[in-house]
Coordinates of C-alpha atoms and ligand atoms in Angstrom, one line a residue:
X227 CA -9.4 -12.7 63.8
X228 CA -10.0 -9.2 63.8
X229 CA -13.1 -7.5 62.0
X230 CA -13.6 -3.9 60.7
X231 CA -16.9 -2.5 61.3
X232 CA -18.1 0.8 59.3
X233 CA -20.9 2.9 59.4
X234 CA -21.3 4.8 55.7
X235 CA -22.2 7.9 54.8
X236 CA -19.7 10.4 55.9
X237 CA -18.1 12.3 53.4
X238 CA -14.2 12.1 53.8
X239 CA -12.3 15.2 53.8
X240 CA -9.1 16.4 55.3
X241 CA -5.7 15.0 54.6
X242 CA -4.1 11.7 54.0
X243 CA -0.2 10.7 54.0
X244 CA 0.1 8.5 51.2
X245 CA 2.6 5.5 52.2
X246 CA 6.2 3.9 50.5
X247 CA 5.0 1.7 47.8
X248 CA 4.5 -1.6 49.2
X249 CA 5.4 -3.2 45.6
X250 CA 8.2 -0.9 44.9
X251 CA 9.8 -1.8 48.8
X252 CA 9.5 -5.7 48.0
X253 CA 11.9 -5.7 45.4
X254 CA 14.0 -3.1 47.1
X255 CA 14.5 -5.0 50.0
X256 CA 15.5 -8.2 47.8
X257 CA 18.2 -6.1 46.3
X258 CA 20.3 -6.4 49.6
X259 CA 21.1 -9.9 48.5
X260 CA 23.2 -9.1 45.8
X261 CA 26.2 -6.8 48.1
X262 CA 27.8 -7.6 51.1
X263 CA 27.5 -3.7 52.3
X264 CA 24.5 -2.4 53.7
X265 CA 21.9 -1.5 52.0
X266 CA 19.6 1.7 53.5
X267 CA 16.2 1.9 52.7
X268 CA 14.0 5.0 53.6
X269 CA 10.0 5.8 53.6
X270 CA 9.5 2.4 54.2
X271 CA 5.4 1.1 54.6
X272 CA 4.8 -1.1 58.3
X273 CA 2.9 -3.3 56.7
X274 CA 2.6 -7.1 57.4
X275 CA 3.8 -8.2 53.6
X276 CA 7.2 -5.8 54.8
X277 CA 7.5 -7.9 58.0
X278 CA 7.1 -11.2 56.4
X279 CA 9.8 -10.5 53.8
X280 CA 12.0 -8.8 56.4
X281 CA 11.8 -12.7 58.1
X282 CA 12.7 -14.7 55.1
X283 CA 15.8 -12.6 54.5
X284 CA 16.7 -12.6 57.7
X285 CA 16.4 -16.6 58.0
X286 CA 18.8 -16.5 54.3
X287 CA 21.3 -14.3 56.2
X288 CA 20.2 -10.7 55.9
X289 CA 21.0 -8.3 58.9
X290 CA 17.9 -6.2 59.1
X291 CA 17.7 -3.4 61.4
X292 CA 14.7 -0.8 61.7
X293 CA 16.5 2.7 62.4
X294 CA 15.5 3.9 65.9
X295 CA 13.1 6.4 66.5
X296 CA 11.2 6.2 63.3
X297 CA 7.7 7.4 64.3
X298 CA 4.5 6.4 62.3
X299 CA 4.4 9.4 60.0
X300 CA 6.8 9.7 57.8
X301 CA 7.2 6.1 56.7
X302 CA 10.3 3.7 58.5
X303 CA 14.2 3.8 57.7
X304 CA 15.2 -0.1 57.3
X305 CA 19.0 -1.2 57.1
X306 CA 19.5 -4.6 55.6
X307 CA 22.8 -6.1 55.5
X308 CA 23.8 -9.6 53.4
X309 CA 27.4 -9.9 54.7
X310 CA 27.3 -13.4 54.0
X311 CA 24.4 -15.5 52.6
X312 CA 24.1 -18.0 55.3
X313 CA 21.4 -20.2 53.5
X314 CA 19.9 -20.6 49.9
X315 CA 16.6 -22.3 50.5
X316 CA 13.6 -20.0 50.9
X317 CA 11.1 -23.0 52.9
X318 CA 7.7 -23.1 51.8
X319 CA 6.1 -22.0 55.4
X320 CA 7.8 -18.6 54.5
X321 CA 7.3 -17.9 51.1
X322 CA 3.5 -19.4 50.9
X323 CA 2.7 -16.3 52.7
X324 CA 3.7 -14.2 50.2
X325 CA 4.1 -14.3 46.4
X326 CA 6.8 -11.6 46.3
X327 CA 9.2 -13.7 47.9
X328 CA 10.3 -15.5 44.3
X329 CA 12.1 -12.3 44.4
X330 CA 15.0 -14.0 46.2
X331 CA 15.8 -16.3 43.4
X332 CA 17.1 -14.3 41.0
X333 CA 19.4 -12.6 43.4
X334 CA 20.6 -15.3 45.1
X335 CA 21.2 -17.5 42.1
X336 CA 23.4 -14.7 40.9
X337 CA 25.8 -13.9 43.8
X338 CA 25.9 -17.3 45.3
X339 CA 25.5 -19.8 42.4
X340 CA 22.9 -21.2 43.5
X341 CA 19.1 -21.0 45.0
X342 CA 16.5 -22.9 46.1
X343 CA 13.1 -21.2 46.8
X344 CA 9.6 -23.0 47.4
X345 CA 6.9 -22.2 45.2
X346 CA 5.1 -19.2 45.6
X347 CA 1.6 -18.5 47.4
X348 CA 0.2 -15.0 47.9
X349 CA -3.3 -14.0 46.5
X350 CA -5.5 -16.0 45.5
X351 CA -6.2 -14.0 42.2
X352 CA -5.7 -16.7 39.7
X353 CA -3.3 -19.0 38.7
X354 CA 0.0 -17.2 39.1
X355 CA 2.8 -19.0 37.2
X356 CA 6.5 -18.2 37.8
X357 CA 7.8 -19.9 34.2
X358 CA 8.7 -16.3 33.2
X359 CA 11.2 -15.8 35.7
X360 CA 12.8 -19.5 35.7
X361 CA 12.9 -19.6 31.4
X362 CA 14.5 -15.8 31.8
X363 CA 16.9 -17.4 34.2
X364 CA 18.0 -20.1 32.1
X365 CA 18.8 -17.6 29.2
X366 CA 21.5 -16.3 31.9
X367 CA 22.8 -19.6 32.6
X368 CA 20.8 -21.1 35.2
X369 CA 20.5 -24.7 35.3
X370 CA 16.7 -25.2 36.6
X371 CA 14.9 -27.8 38.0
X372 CA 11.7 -28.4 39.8
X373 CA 10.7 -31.0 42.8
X374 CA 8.8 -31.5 45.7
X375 CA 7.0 -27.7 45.5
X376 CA 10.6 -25.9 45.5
X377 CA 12.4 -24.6 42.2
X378 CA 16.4 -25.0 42.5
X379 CA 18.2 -22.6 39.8
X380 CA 22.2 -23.5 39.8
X381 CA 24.7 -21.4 38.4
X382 CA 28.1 -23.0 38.6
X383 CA 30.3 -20.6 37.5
X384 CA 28.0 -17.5 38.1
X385 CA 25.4 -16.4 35.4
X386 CA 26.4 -14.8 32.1
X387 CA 24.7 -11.9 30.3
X388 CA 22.0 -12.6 27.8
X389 CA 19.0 -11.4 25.7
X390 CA 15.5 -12.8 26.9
X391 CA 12.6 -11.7 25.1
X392 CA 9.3 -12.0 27.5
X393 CA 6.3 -13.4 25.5
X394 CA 4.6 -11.4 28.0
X395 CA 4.8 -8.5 30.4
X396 CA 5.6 -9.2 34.1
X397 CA 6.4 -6.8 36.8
X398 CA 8.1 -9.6 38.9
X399 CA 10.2 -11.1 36.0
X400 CA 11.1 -8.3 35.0
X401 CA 12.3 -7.3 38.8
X402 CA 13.6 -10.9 39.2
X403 CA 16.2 -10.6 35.8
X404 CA 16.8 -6.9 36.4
X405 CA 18.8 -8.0 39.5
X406 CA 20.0 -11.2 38.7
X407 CA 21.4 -9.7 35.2
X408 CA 23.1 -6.9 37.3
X409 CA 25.9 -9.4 38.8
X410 CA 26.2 -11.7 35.5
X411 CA 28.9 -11.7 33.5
X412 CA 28.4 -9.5 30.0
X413 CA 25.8 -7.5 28.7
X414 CA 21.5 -8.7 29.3
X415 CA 18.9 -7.1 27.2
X416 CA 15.5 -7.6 28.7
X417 CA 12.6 -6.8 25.8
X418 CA 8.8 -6.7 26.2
X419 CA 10.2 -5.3 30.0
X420 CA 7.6 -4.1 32.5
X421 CA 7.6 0.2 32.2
X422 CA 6.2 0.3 36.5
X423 CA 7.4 3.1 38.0
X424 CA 8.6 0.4 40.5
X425 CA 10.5 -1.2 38.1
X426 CA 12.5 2.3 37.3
X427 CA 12.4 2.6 41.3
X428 CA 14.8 -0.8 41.6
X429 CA 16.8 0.3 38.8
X430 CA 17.6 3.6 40.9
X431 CA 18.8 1.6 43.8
X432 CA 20.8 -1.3 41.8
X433 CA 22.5 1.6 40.2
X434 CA 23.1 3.8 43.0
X435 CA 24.7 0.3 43.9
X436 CA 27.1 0.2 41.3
X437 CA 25.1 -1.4 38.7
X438 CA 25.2 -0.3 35.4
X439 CA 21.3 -0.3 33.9
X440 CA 19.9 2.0 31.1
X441 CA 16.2 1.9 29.7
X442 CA 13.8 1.2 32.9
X443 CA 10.7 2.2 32.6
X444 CA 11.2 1.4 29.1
X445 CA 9.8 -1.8 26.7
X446 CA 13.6 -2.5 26.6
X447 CA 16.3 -2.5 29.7
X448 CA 19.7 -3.5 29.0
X449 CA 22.0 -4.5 32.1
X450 CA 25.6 -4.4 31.7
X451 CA 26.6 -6.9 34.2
X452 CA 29.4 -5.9 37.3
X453 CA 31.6 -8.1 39.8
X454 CA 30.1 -7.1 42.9
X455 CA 27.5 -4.3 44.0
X456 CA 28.2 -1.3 47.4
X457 CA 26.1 -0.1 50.0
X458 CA 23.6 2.6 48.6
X459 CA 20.8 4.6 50.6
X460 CA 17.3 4.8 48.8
X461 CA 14.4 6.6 49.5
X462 CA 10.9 4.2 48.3
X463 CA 8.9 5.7 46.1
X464 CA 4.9 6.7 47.0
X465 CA 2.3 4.4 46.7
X466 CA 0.4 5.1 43.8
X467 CA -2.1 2.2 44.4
X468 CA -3.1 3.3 47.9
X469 CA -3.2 7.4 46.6
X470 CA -5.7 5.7 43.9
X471 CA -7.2 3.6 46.6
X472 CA -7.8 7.1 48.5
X473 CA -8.9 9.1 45.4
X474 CA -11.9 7.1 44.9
X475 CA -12.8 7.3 48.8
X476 CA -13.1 10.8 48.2
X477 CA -15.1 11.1 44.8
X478 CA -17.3 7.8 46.1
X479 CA -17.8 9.4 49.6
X480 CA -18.1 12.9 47.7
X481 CA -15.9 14.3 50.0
X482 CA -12.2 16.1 48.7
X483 CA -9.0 14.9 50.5
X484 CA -5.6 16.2 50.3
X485 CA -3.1 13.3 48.9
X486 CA 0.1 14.2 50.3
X487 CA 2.9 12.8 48.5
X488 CA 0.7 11.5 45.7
X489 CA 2.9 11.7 42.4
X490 CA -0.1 12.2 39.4
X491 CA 2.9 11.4 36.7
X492 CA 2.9 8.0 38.0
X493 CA -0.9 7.4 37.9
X494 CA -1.9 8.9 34.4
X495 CA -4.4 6.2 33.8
X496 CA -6.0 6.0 37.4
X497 CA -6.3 9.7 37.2
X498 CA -7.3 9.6 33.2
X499 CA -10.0 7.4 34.5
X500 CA -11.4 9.2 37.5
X501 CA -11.7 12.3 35.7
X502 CA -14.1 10.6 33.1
X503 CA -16.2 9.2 36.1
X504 CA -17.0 12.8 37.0
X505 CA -13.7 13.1 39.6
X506 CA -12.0 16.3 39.8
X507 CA -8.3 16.4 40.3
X508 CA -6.0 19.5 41.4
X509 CA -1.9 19.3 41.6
X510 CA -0.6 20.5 44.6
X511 CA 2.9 21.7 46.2
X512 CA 1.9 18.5 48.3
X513 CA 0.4 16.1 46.1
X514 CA -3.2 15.7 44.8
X515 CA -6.2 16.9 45.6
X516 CA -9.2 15.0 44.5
X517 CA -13.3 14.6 45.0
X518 CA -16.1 14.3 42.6
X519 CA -17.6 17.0 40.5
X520 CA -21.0 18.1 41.7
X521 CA -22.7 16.7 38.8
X522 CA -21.8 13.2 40.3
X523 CA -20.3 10.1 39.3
X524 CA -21.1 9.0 35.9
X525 CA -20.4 4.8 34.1
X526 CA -17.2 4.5 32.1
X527 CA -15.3 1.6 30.6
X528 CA -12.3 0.5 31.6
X529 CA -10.0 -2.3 30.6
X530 CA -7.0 -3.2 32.7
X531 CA -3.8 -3.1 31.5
X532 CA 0.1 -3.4 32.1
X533 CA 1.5 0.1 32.7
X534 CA 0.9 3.0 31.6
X535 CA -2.5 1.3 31.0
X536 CA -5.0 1.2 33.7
X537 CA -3.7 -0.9 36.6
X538 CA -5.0 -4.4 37.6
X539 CA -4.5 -3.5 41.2
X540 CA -6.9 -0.2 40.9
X541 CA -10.1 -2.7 39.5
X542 CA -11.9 -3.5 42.4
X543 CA -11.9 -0.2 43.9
X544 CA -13.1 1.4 40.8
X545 CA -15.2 -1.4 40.9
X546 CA -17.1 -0.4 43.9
X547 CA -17.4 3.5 42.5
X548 CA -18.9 2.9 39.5
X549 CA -21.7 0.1 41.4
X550 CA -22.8 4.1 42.4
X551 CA -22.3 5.9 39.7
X552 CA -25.2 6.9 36.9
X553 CA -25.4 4.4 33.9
X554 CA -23.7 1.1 32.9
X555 CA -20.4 0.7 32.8
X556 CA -17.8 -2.1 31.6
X557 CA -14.7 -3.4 33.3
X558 CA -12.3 -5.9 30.9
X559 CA -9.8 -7.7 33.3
X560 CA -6.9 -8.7 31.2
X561 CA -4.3 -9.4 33.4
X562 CA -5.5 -11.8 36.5
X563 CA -8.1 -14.4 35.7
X564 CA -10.5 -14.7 39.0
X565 CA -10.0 -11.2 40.1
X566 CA -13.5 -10.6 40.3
X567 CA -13.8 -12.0 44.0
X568 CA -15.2 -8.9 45.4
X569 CA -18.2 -9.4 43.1
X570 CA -20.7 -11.5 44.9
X571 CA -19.9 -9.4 48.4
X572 CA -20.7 -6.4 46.4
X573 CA -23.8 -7.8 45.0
X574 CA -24.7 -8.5 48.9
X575 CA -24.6 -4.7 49.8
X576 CA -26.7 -4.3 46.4
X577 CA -24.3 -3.5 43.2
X578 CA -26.1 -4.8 40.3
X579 CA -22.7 -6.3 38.6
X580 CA -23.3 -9.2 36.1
X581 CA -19.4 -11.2 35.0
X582 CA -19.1 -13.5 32.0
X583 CA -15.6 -14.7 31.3
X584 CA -12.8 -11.4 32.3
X585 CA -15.5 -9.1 31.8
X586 CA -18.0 -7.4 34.0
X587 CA -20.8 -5.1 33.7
X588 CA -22.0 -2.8 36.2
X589 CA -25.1 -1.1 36.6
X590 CA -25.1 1.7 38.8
X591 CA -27.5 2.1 41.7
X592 CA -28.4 4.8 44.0
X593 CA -27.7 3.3 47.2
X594 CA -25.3 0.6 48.3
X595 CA -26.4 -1.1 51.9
X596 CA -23.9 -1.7 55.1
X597 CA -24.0 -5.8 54.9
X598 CA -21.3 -8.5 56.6
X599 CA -18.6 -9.6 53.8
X600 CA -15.8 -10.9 53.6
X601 CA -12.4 -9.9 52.4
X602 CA -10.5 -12.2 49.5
X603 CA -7.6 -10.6 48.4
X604 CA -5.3 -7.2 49.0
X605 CA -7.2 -5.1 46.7
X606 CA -10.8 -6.7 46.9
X607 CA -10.9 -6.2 50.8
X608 CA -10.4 -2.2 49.9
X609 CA -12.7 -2.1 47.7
X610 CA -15.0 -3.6 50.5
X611 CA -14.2 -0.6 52.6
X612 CA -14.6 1.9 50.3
X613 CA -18.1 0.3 49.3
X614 CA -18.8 0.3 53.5
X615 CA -17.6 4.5 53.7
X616 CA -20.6 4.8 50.5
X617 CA -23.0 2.0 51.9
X618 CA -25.9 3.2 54.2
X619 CA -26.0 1.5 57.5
X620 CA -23.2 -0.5 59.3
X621 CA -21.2 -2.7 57.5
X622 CA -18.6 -5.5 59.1
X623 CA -15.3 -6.9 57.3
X624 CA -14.2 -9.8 58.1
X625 CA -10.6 -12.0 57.0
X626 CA -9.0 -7.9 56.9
X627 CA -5.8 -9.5 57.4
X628 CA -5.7 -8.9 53.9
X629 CA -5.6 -5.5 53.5
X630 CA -3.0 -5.4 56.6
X631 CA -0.5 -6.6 54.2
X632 CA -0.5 -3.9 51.9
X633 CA -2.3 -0.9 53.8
X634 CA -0.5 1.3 56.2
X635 CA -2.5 2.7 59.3
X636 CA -5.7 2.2 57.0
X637 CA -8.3 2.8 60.1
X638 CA -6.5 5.4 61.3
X639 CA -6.0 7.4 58.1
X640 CA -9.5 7.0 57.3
X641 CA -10.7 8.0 60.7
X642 CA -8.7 11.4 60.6
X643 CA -10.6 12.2 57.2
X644 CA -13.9 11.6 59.0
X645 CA -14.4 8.1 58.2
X646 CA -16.7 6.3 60.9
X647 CA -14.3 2.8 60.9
X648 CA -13.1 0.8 64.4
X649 CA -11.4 -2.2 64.2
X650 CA -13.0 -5.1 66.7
X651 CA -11.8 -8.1 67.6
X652 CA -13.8 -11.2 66.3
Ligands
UD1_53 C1 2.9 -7.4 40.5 C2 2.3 -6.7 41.7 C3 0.8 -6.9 41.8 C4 0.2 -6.5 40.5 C5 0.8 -7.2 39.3 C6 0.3 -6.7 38.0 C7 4.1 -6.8 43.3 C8 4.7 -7.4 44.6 N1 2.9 -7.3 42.9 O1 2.7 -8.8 40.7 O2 0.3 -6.2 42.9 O3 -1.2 -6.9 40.5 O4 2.3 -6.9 39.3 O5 0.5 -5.3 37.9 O6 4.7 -6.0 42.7 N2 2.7 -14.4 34.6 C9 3.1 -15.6 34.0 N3 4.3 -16.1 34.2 C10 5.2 -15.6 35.1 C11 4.9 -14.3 35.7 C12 3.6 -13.8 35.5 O7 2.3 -16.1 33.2 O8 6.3 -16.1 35.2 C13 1.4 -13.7 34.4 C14 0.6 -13.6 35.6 O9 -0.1 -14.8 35.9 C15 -0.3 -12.4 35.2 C16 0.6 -11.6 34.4 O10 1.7 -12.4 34.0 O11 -1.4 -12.9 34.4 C17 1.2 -10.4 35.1 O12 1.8 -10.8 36.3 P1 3.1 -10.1 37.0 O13 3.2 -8.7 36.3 O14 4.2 -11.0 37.0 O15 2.6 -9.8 38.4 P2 3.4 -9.9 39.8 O16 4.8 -9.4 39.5 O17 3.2 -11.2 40.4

């Protein structure tokens, strides 16, 4: 397995193309269950999470085809076409790669009547239920059950409309019903709804589709349900985690990059907190362009929340900055349970971070040292890199097949900003 060796201490400057959202393309790509037309997806991410969903919906009966002559720059054009559903069972040696994939249920379910999808896997951040999606499905008319590691949802007569109150907020269920809801018969309210800007992204495309859906991005969406969805062409919206990701390369590096196609109305509270951390941030015709103030990084508190809050996926990276930043600081994790993985490989390239419970407290240091780690999940593994660019000395990554899933050209973008990064195999 391939290892990623840094040396710190360059200060990143330059430009960086910020990707498609990989969490906005997931569910995107999922929506081309529900028509029988094709369904064009631009600005696409190469990542391996794209490529392992790409499979699955092949194997269920998905046409997929990658446009031709789509370079590395500006993001892929995908066409996926579900003329007919040839098969309703997502198998478990598919989906235990990725979590995402319960995104075919609620889809399938609805257009075919019926689904049968094996448990999810996917990062090991806690435990990651899926009751949230199944109970929203029975409130539509899904007849659930459970064996042998796969969930079967069956919907005789197709799904009718309904109102499903989430006792909590989640991105997936939220995606999950949105879709399902769209080809059901009547009218769905979904309340206590995920506001992501991915969630508003899918509602774009189901309604470009035909569908008929008011409020995303909202606490409340309400889906007026159609017969049958059409083809529809969709570009994917930035990524707002890996443009955060970036951001705090730069201020932790204290470089400045340029983030082109970084969209600052979609990451208020990454930006909110950066700035308080002693980050400077300037709108551009392009983007963003950020660094850290010459005073230097400072502590700050954060608490992670669902959107607009602080997001769960920018913790570890901010994580890293503030192991380097003047003073104490306090990060509440309120969304995963064990999502502190990257704390005792930090501590080995000498952060001072103590955790109790979903809390952790960091005290800054002055230096951070190049050590061997290794990588547990998407966003842990980046905040590994971005502690290796800071560290002094050479520091080795191993397990990056992590950050492969959800980071485009990572080496290489870092390299063009001055990065000292290669990519070795083990
Ligand atoms: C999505 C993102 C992930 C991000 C997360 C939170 C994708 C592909 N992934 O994951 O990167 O970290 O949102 O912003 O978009 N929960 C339940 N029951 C359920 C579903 C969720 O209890 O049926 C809990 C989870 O355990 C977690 C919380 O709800 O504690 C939020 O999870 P959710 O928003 O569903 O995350 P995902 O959609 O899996």
């Amino acid at each position: 397995m391939d290892k990623l060796v840094i040396r710190g201490g360059n200060a990143l400057t330059g430009q960086i193309k910020i990707s498609g959202a990989k969490n906005a393309a997931l569910p995107l790509m999922c929506a081309s269950l529900l028509t029988d037309q094709p369904v064009t997806l631009h600005n696409l991410p190469r990542l391996a999470d794209i490529t392992t969903l790409a499979d699955l919906l092949n194997h269920l009966g998905v046409e997929v085809t990658i446009a031709a002559g789509n370079g590395n720059g500006a993001g892929r054009t995908m066409l996926l076409r579900a003329e007919n559903i040839a098969d309703t069972t997502a198998p478990y040696d598919m989906v235990r790669k990725m979590r995402a994939s319960i995104l075919v249920l609620g889809p399938l379910v609805a257009r075919e009547g019926v689904a049968t999808v094996s448990l999810p896997g996917g990062c090991a951040i806690g435990n990651r239920p899926i009751d949230l999606h199944l109970k929203g499905l029975q409130q539509l008319g899904a007849e659930i059950d459970l064996a042998d590691g796969y969930v079967r949802a069956k919907a005789a007569g197709g799904l009718k409309g309904g109102k499903i109150h989430f006792p909590m907020v989640s991105v997936g269920a939220t995606e999950n019903l949105m879709m399902a809801a769209s080809l059901a018969r009547g009218t769905s309210i979904l309340e206590n709804a995920a506001k992501e800007p991915e969630i508003s992204d899918l509602a774009r495309l189901l309604n470009a589709m035909g569908a008929k859906i008011t409020g995303a991005g909202s606490e409340r969406i309400t889906i007026e349900g159609v017969a049958s969805l059409r083809a529809a062409n969709h570009p994917v919206m930035p990524d707002r985690i890996e443009a955060g990701s970036y951001a705090v390369a730069a201020a932790i590096t204290g470089g400045t990059l340029d983030l082109l196609g970084a969209r600052s109305d979609m990451m208020g509270a990454t930006l909110d907190a950066l700035r308080e951390a002693g980050g400077f941030i300037a709108e551009t015709a392009q983007g963003l362009t950020v660094g850290a103030d010459k005073a230097g990084l400072r502590g700050i508190n954060i608490k992670t929340q669902p959107y607009p809050g602080f997001p769960t996926d920018m913790q570890a990276q901010f994580m890293v900055m503030l192991a380097k930043a003047d003073g104490a600081s306090v990060i509440s994790e309120t969304i995963f349970e064990n999502r502190f993985m990257h704390v005792p490989e930090l501590a080995r390239m000498g952060a001072d971070i103590t955790v109790a419970g979903p809390v952790a407290t960091i005290r800054g240091v002055k230096v951070l040292r190049g050590a061997p780690v290794m990588a547990t999940d998407l966003r842990a593994s980046m905040s590994l890199v971005l502690a290796g660019l800071a560290a002094d000395g050479e520091t080795v990554i191993s397990r990056i097949y992590h950050l492969d899933r959800g980071y485009e050209r990572l080496e290489e973008k870092l390299k063009a900003a001055g990065a000292d990064i290669e990519r070795v195999p083990a």
